[in-house]
Coordinates of C-alpha atoms in Angstrom, one line a residue:
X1 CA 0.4 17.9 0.6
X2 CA 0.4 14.4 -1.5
X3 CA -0.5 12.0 0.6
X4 CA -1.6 8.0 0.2
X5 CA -3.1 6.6 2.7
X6 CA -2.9 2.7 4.1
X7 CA -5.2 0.8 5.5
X8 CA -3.8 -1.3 8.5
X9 CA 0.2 -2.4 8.7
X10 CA 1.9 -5.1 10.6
X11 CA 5.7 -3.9 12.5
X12 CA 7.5 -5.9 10.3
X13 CA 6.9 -7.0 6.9
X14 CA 5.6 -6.3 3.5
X15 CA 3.0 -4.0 4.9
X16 CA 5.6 -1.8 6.7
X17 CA 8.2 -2.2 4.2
X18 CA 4.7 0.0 2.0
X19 CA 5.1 2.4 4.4
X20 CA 8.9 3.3 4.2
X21 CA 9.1 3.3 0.4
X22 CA 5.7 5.8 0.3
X23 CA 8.0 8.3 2.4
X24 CA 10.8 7.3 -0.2
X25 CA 8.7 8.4 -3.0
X26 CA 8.1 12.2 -1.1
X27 CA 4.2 11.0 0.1
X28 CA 2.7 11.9 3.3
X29 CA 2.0 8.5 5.0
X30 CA -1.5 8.3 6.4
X31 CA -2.1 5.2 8.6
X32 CA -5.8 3.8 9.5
X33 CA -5.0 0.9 12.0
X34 CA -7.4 -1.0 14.2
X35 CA -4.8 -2.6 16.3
X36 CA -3.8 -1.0 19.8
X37 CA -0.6 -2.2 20.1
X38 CA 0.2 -0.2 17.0
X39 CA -1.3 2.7 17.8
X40 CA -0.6 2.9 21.3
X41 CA 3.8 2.5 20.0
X42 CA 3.3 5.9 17.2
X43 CA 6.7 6.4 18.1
X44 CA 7.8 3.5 16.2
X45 CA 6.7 4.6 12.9
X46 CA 8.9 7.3 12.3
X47 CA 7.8 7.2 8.6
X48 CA 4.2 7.9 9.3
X49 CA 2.9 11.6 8.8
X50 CA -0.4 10.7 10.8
X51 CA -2.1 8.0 12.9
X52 CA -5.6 7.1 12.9
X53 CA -6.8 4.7 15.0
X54 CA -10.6 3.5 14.4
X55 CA -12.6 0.6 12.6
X56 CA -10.8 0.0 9.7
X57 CA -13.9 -2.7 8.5
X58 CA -16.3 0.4 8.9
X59 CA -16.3 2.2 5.5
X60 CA -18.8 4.9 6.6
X61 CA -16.3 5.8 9.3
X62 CA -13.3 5.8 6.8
X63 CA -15.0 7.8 4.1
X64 CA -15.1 10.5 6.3
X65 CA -12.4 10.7 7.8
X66 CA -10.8 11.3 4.2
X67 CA -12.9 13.7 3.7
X68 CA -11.5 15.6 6.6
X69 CA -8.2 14.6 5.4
X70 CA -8.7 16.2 2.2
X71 CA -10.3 19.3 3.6
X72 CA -7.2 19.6 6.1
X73 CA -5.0 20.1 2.5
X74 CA -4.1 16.1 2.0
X75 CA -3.7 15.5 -1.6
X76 CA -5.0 11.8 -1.7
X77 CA -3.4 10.1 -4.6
X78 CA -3.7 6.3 -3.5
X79 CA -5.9 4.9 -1.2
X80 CA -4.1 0.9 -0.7
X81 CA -3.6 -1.7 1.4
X82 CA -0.9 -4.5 1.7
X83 CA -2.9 -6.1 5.2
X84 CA -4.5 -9.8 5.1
X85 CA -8.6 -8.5 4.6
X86 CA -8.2 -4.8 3.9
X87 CA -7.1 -5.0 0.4
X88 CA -10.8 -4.9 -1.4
X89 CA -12.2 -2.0 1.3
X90 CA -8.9 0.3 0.3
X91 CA -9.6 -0.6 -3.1
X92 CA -13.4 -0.2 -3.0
X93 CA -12.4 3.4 -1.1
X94 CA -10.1 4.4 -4.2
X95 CA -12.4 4.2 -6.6
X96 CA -15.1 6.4 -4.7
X97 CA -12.2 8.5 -4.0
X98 CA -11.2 8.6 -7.8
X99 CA -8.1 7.2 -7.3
X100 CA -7.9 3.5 -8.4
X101 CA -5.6 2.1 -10.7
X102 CA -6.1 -1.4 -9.5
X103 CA -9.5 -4.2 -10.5
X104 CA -11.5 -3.6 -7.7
X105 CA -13.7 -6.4 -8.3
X106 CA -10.4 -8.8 -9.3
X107 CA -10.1 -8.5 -5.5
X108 CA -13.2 -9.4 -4.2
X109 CA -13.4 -12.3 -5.7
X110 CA -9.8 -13.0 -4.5
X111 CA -10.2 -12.3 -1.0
X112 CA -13.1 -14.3 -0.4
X113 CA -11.9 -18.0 -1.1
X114 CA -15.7 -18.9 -2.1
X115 CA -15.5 -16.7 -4.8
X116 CA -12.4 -17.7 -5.7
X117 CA -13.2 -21.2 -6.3
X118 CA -16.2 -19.7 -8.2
X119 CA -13.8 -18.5 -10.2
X120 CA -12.4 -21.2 -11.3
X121 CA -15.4 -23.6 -11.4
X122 CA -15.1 -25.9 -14.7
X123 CA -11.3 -25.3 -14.6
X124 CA -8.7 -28.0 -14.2
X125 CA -6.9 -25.4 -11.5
X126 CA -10.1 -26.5 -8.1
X127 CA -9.6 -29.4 -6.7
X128 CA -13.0 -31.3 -5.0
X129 CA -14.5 -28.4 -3.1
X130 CA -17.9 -27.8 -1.5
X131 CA -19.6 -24.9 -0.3
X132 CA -22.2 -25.6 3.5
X133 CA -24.1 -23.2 4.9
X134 CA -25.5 -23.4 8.3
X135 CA -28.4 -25.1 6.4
X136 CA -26.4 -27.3 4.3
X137 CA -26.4 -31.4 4.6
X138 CA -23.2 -32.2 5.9
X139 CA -23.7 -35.7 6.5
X140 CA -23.8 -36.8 2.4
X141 CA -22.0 -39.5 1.7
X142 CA -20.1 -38.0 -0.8
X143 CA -18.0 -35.7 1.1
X144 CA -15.9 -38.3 3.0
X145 CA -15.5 -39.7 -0.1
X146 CA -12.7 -37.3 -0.1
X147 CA -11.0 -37.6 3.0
X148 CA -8.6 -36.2 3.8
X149 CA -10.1 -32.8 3.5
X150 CA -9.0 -29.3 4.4
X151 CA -12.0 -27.4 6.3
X152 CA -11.9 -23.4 5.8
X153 CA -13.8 -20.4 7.2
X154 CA -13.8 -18.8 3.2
X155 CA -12.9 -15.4 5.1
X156 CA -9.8 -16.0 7.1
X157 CA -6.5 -14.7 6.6
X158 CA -2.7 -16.1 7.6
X159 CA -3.5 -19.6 8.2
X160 CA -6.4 -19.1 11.0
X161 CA -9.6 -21.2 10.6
X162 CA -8.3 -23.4 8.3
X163 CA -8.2 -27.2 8.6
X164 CA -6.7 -30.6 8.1
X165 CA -9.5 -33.4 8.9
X166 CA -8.1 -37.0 8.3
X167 CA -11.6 -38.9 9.7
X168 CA -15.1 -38.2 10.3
X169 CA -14.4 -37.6 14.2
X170 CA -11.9 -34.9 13.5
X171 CA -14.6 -33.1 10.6
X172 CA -17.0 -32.7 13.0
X173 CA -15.2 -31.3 15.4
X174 CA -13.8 -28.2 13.0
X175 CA -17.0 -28.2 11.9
X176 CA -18.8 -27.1 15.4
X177 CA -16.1 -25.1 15.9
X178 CA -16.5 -23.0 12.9
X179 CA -20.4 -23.4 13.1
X180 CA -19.9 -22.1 17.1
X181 CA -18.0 -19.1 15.8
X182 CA -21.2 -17.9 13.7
X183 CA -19.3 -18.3 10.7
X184 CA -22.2 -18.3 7.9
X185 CA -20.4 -20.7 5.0
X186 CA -17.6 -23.4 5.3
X187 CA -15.8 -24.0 2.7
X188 CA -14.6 -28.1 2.4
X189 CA -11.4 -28.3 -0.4
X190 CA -10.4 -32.4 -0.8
X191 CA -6.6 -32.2 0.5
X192 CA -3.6 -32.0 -2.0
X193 CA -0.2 -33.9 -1.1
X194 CA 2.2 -32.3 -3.2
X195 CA 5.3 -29.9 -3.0
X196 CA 3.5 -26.4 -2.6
X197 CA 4.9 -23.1 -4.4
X198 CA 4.1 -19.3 -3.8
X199 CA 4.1 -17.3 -7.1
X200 CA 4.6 -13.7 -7.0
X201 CA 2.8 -11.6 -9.5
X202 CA 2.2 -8.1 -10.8
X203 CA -0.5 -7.4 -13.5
X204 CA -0.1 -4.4 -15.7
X205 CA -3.0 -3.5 -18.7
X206 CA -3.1 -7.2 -18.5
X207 CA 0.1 -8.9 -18.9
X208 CA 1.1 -11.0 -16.1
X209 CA 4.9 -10.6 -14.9
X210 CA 5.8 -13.6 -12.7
X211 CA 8.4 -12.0 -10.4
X212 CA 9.2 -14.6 -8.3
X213 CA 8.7 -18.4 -7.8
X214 CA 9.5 -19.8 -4.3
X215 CA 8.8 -23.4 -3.1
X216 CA 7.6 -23.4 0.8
X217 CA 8.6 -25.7 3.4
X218 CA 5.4 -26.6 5.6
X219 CA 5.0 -27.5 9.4
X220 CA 1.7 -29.5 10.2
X221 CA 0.5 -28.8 13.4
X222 CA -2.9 -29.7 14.9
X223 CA -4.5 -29.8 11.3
X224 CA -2.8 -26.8 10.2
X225 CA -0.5 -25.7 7.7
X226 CA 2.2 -23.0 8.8
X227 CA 4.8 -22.2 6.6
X228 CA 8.3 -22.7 8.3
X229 CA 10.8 -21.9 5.0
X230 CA 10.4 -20.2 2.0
X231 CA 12.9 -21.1 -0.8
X232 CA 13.2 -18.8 -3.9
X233 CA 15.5 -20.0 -6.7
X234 CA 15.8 -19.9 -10.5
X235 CA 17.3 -23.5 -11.3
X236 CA 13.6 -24.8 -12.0
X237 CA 13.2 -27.3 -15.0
X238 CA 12.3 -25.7 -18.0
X239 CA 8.9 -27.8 -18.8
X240 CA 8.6 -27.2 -15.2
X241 CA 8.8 -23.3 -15.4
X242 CA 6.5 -23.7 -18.4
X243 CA 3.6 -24.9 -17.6
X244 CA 3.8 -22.8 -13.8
X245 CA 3.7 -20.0 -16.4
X246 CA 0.7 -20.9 -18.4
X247 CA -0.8 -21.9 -15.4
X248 CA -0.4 -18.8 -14.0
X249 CA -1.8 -16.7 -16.8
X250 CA -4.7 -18.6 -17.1
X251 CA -5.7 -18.4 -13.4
X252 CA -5.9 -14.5 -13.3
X253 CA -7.2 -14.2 -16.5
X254 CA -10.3 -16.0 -15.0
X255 CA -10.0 -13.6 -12.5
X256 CA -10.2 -10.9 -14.7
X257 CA -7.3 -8.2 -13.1
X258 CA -6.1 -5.9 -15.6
X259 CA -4.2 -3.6 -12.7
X260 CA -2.6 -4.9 -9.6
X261 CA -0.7 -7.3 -7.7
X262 CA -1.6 -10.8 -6.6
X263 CA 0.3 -14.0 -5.1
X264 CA -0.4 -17.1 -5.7
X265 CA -0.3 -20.4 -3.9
X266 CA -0.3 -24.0 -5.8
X267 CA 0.6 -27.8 -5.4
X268 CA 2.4 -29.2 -8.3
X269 CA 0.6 -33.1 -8.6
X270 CA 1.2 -35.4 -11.6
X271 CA 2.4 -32.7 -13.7
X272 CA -0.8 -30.5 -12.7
X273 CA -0.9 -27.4 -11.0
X274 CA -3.6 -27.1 -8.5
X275 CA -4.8 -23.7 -7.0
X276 CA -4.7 -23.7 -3.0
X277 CA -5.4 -20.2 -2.9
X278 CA -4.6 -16.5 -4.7
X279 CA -4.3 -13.4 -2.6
X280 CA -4.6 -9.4 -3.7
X281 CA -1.3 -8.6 -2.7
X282 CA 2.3 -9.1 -2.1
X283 CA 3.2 -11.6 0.7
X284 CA 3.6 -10.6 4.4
X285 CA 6.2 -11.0 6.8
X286 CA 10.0 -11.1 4.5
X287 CA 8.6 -12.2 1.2
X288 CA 9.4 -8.1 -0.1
X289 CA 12.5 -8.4 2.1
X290 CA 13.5 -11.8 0.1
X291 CA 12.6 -10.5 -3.6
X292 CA 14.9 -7.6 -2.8
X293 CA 18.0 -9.2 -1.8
X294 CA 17.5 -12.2 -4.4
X295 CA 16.5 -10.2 -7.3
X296 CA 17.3 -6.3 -6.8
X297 CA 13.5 -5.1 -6.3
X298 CA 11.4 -3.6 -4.1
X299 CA 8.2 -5.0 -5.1
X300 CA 6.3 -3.0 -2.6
X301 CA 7.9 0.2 -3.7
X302 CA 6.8 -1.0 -7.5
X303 CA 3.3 -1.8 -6.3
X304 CA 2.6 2.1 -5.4
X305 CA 4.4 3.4 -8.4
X306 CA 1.9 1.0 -10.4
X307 CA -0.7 2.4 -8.3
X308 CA 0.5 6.3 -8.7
X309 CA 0.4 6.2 -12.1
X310 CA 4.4 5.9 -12.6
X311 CA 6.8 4.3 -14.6
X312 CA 7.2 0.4 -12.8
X313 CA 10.9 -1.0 -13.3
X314 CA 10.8 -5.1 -12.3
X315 CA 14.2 -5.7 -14.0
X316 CA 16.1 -8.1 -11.9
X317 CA 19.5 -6.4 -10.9
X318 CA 21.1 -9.3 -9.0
X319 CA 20.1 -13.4 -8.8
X320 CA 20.9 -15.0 -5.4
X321 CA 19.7 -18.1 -4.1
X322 CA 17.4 -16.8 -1.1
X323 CA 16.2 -18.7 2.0
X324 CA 13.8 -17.9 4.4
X325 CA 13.4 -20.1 8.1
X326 CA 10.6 -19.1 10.2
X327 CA 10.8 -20.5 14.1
X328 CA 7.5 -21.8 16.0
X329 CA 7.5 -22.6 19.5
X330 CA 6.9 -26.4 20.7
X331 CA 5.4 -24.2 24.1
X332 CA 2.7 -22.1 25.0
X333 CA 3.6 -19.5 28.2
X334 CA 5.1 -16.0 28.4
X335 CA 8.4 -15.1 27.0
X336 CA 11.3 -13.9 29.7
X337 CA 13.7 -13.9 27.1
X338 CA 15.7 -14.7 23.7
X339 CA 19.3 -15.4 23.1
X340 CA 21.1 -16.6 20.5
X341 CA 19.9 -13.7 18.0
X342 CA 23.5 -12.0 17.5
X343 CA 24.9 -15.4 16.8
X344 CA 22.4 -16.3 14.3
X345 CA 23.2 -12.8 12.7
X346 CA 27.3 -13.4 12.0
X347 CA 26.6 -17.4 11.1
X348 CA 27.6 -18.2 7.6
X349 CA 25.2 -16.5 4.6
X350 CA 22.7 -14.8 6.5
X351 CA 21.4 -11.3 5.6
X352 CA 19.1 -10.5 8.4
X353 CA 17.5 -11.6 11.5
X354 CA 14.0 -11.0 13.1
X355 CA 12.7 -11.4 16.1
X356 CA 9.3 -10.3 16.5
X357 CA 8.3 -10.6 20.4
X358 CA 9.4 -8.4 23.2
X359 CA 10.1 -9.6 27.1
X360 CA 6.9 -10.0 28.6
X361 CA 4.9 -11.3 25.8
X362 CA 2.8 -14.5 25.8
X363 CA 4.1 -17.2 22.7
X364 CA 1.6 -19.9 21.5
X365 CA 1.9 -22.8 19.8
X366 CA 1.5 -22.3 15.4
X367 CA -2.5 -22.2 14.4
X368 CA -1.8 -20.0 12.7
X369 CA 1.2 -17.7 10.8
X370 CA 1.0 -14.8 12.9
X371 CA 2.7 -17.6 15.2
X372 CA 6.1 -17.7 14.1
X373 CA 8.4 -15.8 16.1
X374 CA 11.7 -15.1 14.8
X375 CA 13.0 -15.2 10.6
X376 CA 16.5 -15.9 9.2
X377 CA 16.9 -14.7 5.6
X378 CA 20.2 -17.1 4.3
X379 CA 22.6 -16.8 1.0
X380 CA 24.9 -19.3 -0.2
X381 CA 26.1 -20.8 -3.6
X382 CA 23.1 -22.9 -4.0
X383 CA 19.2 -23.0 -2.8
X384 CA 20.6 -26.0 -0.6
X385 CA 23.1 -23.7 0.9
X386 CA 21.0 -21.2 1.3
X387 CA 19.3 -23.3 3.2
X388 CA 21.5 -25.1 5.3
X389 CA 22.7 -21.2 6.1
X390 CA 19.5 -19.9 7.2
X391 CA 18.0 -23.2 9.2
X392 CA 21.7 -23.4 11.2
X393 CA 21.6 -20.0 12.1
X394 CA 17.8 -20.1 13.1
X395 CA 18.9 -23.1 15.1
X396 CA 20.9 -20.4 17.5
X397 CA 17.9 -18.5 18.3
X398 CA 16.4 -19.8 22.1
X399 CA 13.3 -18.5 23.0
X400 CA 12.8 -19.0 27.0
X401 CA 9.4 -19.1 27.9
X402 CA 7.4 -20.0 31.5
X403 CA 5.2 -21.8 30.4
X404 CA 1.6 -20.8 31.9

């Protein structure tokens, strides 16, 4: 039986989204997960042939249980992930498996944010950035030079471990927190005050397709940096478009990925784009769900045809103005329940609604982007429309919380 096999999913999202358009393509759907909650709701997943649960991080423990796979009559034919830290292992695994199509290395160095400034080092794409190890003299003078400053564990993913220090007082303190959570290097990135924009990418023999440009709407909370709206249009200025496109090609050339997908993050300051981060793979939570009903395409579904060896189509079949609002809770405490979420789905241009938590579970205030709770996906005539659509219907959505 052909099978691929994922490494990790969330419910909802870009990762699941993988899931449903393997079984569209005729694939067995092998899941490895490491999360409980997942494993332990197998009913769920309709789509998914078989469920392993075990240490996804432990590639001893993975490499055999292919092997068993393929001696139970699997017919691996991709080994991928679309899960925040899991890309490089599944890609790392395809290649010993004989199965990879993507740059392995490409994502490495993308996943780890010390690499990818290493990357980049003599290009105009870094801002100030410096690398401290446990050992490392964080009290030069030349640091707070560059206040503010964004303070990062180089291996986190969705937001966590990553932040905003405005004074000395506030840079220590991340600093002993990160120190205090045995993380081994710190990365320290001088902060960029500009409008922000995610970039959507696939990379085949080498040419870069831009697939999608969206501007993000961010909520500081705390020092961090969650992403409350996503906003993807086409009425960008040309010069504008332009150098976002050279920009872009340049930046993954350096990277060197011949094969894959990647998305990018930037800051667009005086006319220069400026690299926050690049990931190796499509966006979680609705970013696939917004590319398909603003352009027509099922990047996800593309990714594992690129993968497989197949024909990729990334022809645009439609062009709507698409807006995404994300809602964060001003409360911490435990959820009893959430109304509003039929109203939000007849209000004016929306497409869909999500709410992610059931009765019962415990809500926390954003530090980080698995912290948003609910998503409204808007139409309208305009990106301003769009966006008035989705943030009044999001508006509608209550959640009711005891707080705890």
């Amino acid at each position: 039986m052909k099978a691929i096999v994922f490494l990790n999913t969330q419910k909802s999202g870009s990762s699941r989204d993988a899931l449903l358009a393997a079984k569209e393509l005729g694939y067995a759907v092998i899941l490895f997960t490491d999360r409980l909650s997942i494993y332990e709701n197998r009913d769920e997943f309709p789509e998914v042939t078989k469920m392993i649960y075990g240490d996804t991080k432990n590639l001893n423990y993975l490499r055999n249980k292919i092997q068993s796979l393929i001696k139970d009559g699997y017919e691996i034919d991709a080994i991928i992930s679309f899960n925040d830290g899991d890309v490089y292992h599944a890609s790392l695994l395809a290649d010993e498996f004989g199965v990879e199509r993507f740059t392995t290395v490409s994502y490495k160095w993308m996943e780890d944010k010390i690499l990818s400034r290493l990357c980049l080092r003599g290009t105009p794409y870094n801002p100030y950035y410096r690398i401290l190890n446990i050992r490392g003299n964080i009290l030069d003078q030349e640091i707070f030079t560059h206040m503010p400053l964004v303070v990062k564990n180089p291996l986190s993913t969705g937001s966590k471990e990553v932040f905003l220090v405005k004074n000395t007082f506030e840079f220590f303190e991340r600093m002993d927190y990160l120190l205090n959570n045995r993380v081994k290097y710190i990365l320290l990135e001088e902060y960029l005050n500009g409008p922000q924009y995610l970039v959507e990418t696939m990379v085949i023999k080498g040419k870069v397709h831009i697939i999608a440009v969206i501007e993000q709407d961010i909520y500081m909370y705390n020092g961090r940096s969650i992403v409350v709206g996503y906003s993807l249009h086409y009425d960008y200025d040309k010069e504008f478009y332009e150098r976002l496109k050279s920009t872009v090609n340049d930046i993954i050339k350096h990277f060197e990925l011949e094969n894959g997908t990647c998305h990018l993050e930037l800051r667009y300051i005086n006319k220069q784009w400026k690299l926050i981060e690049i990931n190796p793979r499509i966006a979680g939570s609705g970013m696939n769900e917004m590319i398909r009903y603003s352009l027509g395409i099922n990047l996800v579904k593309e990714t594992l045809k690129l993968v497989l060896g197949l024909d990729v189509d990334l022809t645009p079949r439609i062009s709507l103005p698409i807006y995404a609002a994300y809602l964060v809770s001003p409360i911490s405490g435990k959820l009893f329940k959430v109304t509003g979420k039929q109203c939000a789905l007849e209000s004016e241009g929306v497409i869909s609604v999500y709410v992610k938590p059931k009765k019962g579970s415990w809500i926390y205030l954003p530090t980080s982007m698995g912290h948003r709770y609910a998503r409204v996906i808007a139409t309208g005539k305009t990106p301003l429309e769009a966006k008035i659509n989705a943030k009044s219907a999001l508006n509608k959505i209550k959640l009711h919380i005891r707080k705890e």
